Tab-separated table of C-alpha atoms and ligand atoms in Angstrom:
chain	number	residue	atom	x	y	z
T	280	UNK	CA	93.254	58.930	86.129
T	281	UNK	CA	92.076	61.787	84.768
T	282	UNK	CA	93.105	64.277	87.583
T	283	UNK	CA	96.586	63.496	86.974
T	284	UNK	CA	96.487	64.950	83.616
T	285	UNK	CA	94.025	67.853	83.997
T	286	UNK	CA	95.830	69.410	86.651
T	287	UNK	CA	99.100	70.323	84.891
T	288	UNK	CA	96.513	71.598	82.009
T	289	UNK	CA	94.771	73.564	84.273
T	290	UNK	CA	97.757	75.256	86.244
T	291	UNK	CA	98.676	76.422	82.894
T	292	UNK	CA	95.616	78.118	82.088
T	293	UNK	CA	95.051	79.287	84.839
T	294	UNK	CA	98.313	80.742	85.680
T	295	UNK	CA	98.744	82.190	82.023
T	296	UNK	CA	95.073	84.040	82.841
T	297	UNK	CA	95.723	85.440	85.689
T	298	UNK	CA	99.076	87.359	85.617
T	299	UNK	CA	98.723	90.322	86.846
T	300	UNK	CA	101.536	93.637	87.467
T	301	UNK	CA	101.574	95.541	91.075
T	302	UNK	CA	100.986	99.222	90.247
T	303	UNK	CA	103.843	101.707	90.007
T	304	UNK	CA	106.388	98.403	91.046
T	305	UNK	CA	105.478	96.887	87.945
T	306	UNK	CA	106.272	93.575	89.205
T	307	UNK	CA	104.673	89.694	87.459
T	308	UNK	CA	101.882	88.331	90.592
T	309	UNK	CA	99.469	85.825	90.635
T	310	UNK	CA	96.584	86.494	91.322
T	311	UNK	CA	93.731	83.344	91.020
T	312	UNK	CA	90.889	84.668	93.303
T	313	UNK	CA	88.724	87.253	91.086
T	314	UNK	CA	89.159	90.473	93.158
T	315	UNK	CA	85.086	90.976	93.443
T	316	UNK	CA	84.806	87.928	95.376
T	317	UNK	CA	88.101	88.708	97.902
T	318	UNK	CA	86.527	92.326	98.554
T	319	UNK	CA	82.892	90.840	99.384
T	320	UNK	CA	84.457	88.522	102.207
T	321	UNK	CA	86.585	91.419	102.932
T	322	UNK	CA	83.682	93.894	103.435
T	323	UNK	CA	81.825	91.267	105.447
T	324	UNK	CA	85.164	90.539	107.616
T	325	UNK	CA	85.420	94.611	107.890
T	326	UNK	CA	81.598	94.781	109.117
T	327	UNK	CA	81.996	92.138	111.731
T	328	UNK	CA	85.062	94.051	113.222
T	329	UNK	CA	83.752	97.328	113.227
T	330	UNK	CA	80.291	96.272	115.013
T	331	UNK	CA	82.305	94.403	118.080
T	332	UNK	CA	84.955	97.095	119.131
T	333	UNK	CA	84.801	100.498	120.112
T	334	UNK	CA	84.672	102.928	117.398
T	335	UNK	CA	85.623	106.217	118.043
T	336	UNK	CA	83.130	108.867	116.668
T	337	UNK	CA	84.133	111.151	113.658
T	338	UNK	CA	83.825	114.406	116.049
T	339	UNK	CA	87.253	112.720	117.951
T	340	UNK	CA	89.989	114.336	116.748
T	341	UNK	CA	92.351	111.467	116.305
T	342	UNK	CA	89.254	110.086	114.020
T	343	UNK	CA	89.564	113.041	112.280
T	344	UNK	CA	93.374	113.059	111.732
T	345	UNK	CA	92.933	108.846	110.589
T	346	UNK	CA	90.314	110.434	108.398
T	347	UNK	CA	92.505	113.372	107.004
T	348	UNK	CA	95.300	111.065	106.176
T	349	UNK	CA	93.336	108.056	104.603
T	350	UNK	CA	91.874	110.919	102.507
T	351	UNK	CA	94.985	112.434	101.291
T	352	UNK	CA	96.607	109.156	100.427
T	353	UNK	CA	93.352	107.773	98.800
T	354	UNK	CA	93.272	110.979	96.262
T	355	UNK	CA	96.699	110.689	95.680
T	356	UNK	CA	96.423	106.867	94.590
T	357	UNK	CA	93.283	107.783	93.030
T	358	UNK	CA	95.023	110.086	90.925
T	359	UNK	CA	97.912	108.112	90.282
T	360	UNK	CA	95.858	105.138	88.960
T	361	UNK	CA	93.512	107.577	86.827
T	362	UNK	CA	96.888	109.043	85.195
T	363	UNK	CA	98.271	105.287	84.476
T	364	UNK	CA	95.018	103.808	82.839
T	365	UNK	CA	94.862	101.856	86.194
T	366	UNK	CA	91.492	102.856	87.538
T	367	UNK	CA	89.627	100.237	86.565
T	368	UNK	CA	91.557	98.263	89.491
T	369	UNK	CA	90.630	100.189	92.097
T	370	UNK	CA	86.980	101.449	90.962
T	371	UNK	CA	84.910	98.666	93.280
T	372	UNK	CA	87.027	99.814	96.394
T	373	UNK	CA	85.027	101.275	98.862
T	374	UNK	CA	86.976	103.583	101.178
T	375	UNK	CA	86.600	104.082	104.566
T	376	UNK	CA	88.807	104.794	107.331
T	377	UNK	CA	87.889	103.912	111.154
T	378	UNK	CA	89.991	104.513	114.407
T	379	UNK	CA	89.069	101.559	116.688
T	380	UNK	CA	89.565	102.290	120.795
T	381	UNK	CA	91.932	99.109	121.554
T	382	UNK	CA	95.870	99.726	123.301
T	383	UNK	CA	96.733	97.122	120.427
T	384	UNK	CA	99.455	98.491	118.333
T	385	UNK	CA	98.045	98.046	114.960
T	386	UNK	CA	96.919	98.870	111.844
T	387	UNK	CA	95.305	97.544	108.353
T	388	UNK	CA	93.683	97.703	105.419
T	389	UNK	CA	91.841	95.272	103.758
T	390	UNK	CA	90.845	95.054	99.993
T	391	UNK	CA	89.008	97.325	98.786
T	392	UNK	CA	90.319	99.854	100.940
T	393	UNK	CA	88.713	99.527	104.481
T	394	UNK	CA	91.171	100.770	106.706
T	395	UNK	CA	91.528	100.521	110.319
T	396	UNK	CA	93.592	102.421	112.603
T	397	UNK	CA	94.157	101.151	116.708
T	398	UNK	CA	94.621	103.856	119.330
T	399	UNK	CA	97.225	102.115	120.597
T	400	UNK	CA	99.482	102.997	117.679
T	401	UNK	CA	99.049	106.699	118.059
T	402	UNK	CA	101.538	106.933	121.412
T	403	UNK	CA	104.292	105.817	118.536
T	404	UNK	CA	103.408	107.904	115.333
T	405	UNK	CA	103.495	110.602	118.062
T	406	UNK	CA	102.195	112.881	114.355
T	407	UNK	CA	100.474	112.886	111.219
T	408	UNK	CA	103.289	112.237	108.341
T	409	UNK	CA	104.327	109.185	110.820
T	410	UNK	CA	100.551	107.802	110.931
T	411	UNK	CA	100.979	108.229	106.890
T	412	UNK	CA	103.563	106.006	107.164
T	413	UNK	CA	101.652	103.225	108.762
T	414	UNK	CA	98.246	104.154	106.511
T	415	UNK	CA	100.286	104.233	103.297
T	416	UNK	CA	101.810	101.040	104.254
T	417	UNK	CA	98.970	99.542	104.818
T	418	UNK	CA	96.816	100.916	101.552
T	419	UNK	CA	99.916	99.628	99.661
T	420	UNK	CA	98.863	95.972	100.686
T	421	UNK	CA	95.534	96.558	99.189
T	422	UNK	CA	96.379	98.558	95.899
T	423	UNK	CA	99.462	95.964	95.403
T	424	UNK	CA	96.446	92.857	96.126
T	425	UNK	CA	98.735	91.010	97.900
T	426	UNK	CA	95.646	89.317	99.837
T	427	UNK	CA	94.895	87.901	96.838
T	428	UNK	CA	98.448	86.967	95.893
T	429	UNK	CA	98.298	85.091	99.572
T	430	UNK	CA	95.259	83.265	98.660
T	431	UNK	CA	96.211	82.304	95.279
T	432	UNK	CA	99.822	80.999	96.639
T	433	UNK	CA	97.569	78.931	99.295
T	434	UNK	CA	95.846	77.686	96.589
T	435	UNK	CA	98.703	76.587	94.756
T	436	UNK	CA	100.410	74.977	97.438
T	437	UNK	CA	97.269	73.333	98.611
T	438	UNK	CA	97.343	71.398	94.494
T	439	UNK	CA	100.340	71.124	94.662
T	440	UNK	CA	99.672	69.001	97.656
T	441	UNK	CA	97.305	66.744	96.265
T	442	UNK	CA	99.704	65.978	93.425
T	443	UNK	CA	101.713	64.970	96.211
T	444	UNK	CA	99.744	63.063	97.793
T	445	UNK	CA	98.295	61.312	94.941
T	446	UNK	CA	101.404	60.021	94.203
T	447	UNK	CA	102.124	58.652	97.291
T	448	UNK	CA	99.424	56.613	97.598
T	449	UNK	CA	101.179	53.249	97.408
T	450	UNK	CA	103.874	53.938	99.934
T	451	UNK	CA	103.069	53.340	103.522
T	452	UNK	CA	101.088	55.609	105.958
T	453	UNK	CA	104.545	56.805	108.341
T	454	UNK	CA	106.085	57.363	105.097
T	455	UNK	CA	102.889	59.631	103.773
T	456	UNK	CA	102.913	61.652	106.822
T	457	UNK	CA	107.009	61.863	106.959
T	458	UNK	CA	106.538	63.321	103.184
T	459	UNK	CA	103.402	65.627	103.450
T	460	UNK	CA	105.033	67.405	106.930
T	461	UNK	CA	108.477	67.974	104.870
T	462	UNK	CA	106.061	68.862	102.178
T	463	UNK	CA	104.876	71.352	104.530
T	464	UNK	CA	107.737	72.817	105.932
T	465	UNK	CA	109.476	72.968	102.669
T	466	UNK	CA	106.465	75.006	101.061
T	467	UNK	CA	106.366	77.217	103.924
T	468	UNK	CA	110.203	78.200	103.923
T	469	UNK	CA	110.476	78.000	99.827
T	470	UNK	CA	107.693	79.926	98.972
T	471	UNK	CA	104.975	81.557	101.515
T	472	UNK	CA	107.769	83.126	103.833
T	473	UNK	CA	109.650	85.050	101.630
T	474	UNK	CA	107.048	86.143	99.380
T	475	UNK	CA	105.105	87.470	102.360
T	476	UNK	CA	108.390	89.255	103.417
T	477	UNK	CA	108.386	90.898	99.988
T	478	UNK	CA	105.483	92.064	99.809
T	479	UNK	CA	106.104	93.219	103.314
T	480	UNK	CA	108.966	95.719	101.487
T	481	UNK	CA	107.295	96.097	98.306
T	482	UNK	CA	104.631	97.866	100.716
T	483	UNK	CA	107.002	99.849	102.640
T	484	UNK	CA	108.376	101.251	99.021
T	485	UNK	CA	104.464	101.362	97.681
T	486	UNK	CA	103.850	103.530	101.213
T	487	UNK	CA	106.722	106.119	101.042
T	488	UNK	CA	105.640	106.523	97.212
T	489	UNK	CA	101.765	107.232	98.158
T	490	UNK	CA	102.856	108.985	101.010
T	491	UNK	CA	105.142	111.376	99.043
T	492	UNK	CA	102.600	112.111	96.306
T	493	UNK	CA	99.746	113.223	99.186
T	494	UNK	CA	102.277	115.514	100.751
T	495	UNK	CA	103.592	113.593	103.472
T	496	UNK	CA	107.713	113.769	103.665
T	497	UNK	CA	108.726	110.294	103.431
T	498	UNK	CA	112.251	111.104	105.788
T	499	UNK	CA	109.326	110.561	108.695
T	500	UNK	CA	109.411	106.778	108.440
T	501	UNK	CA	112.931	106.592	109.736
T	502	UNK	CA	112.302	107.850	112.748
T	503	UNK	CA	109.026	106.598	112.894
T	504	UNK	CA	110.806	102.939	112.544
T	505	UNK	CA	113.237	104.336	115.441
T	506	UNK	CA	110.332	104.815	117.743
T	507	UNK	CA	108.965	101.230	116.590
T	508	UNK	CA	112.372	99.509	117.354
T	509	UNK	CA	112.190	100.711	120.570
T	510	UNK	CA	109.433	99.335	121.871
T	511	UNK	CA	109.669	95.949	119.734
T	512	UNK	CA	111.083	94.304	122.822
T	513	UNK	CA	110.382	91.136	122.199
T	514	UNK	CA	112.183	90.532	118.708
T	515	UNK	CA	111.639	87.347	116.941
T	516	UNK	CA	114.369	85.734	114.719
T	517	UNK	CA	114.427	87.687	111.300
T	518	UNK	CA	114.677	84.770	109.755
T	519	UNK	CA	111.557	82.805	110.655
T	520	UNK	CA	109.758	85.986	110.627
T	521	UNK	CA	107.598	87.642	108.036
T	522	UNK	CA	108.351	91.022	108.774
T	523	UNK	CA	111.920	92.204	108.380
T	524	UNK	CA	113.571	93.164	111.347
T	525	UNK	CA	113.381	97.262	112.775
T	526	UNK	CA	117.449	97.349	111.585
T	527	UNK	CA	116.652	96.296	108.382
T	528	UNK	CA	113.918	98.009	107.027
T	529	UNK	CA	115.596	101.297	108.546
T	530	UNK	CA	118.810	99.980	106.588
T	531	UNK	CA	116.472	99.724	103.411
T	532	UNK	CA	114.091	102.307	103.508
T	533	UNK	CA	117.097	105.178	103.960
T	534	UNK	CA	118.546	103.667	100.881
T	535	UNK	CA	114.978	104.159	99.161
T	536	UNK	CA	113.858	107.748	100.603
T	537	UNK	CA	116.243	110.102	99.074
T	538	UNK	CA	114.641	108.951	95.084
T	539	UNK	CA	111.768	108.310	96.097
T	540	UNK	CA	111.650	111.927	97.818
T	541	UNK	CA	113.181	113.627	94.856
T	542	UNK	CA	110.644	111.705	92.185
T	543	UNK	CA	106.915	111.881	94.163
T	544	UNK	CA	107.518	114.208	97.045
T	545	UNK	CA	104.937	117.451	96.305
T	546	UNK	CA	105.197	119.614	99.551
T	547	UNK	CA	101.553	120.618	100.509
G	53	ZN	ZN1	102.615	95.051	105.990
């Protein structure tokens, strides 16, 4: 009896107490998970990774490019977030910035800025303003916390699925399972899918931005993209995907570089 009524009491708390606005976007996100706890299971995830694959040494030159860019976008978002009155977001993170021997064609960072760079993405940045379009990219995920803005939407739709469930208690078991799987989809579709495929573009925007302000010109993503479309042979259906497709970010991100070149862009 009781549940019923606490949990509408409790979403409101809980949502008003934990709005939170993506840097230099500005945007409204939720973020439930306190961002100490994410980066501790993030830095334990990050250990685990790094002590199973090959990590190439700092002395390798590609390290040392990975390394040269992470740096340069770091300070740059470092300075950016000092300048705001941001800082206080990003204080815990604890930098670091691997090249991992593995023909995968990948890339991350997770939060609290542990970033991770596979060899087998270097054939396609092909040079170093391209790999700062992957790293900033990625570092945009983590300054914008959109892991936690994943968890706390899993969260939500995993109460929101009690609710549901609670009130279908009297109806019959097909019926339960008919409702939870629509339940389901209809969660996926409404609300994880095309929130994950904007933060996937609120990082490209974050990533030119960072880029720009370490020095990197952000016109290098379009080809960059080029290159990607390419070799993205086997291209799933934009709309079931959570990454835009290679036409459309390229469509997007020319409309974005030209401002976004003129406002951050400091040659170095
Ligand atoms: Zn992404």
């Amino acid at each position: 009896m009781m549940y019923k009524i606490f949990t509408p009491l409790l979403f409101v708390v809980v949502l008003q107490s934990s709005c939170q606005r993506v840097p230099v976007t500005g945007r409204k996100q939720l973020n439930l998970v306190p961002n100490s706890l994410i980066q501790s299971m993030a830095f334990a995830e990050y250990d685990s990774i790094i002590n199973v694959t090959h990590v190439l040494p700092a002395s390798n030159a590609q390290t040392q490019m990975v390394r040269n860019v992470g740096i340069r976008i770091q300070h740059a978002v470092e300075n950016y977030m000092n300048q705001n009155g941001l800082a206080k977001q990003i204080r815990d993170f604890k930098w670091e910035y691997n090249l991992i021997d593995d023909k995968t064609i990948n890339a991350w960072c997770m939060p609290g800025g542990k970033v991770v760079v596979y060899t087998g993405l270097l054939p396609i940045t092909q040079n170093e303003t391209a790999l700062a379009v992957v790293m900033g990219h990625e570092i945009a995920h983590a300054i914008a916390r959109h892991g936690n803005e994943r968890m706390s939407e899993g969260l939500l739709i995993q109460m929101g699925g009690l609710v549901l469930e609670e009130a279908l208690k009297e109806k019959k078991q097909e019926t339960q399972v008919l409702f939870l799987s629509l339940y389901m989809v209809g969660s996926n579709l409404a609300l994880a899918l095309p929130n994950s495929r904007m933060q996937e573009s609120e990082a490209d925007k974050l990533g030119l931005i960072f880029m720009s302000m370490a020095g990197y010109d952000p016109s290098e993503a379009i080809p960059f993209w080029q290159r990607m479309a390419s070799i993205n042979k086997n291209n799933t259906p934009e709309f079931l995907s959570t990454h835009p497709s290679d036409e459309t970010r390229i469509k997007r991100l020319s409309a974005l570089i030209p401002e976004i070149k003129e406002k951050y862009y400091v040659q170095k």
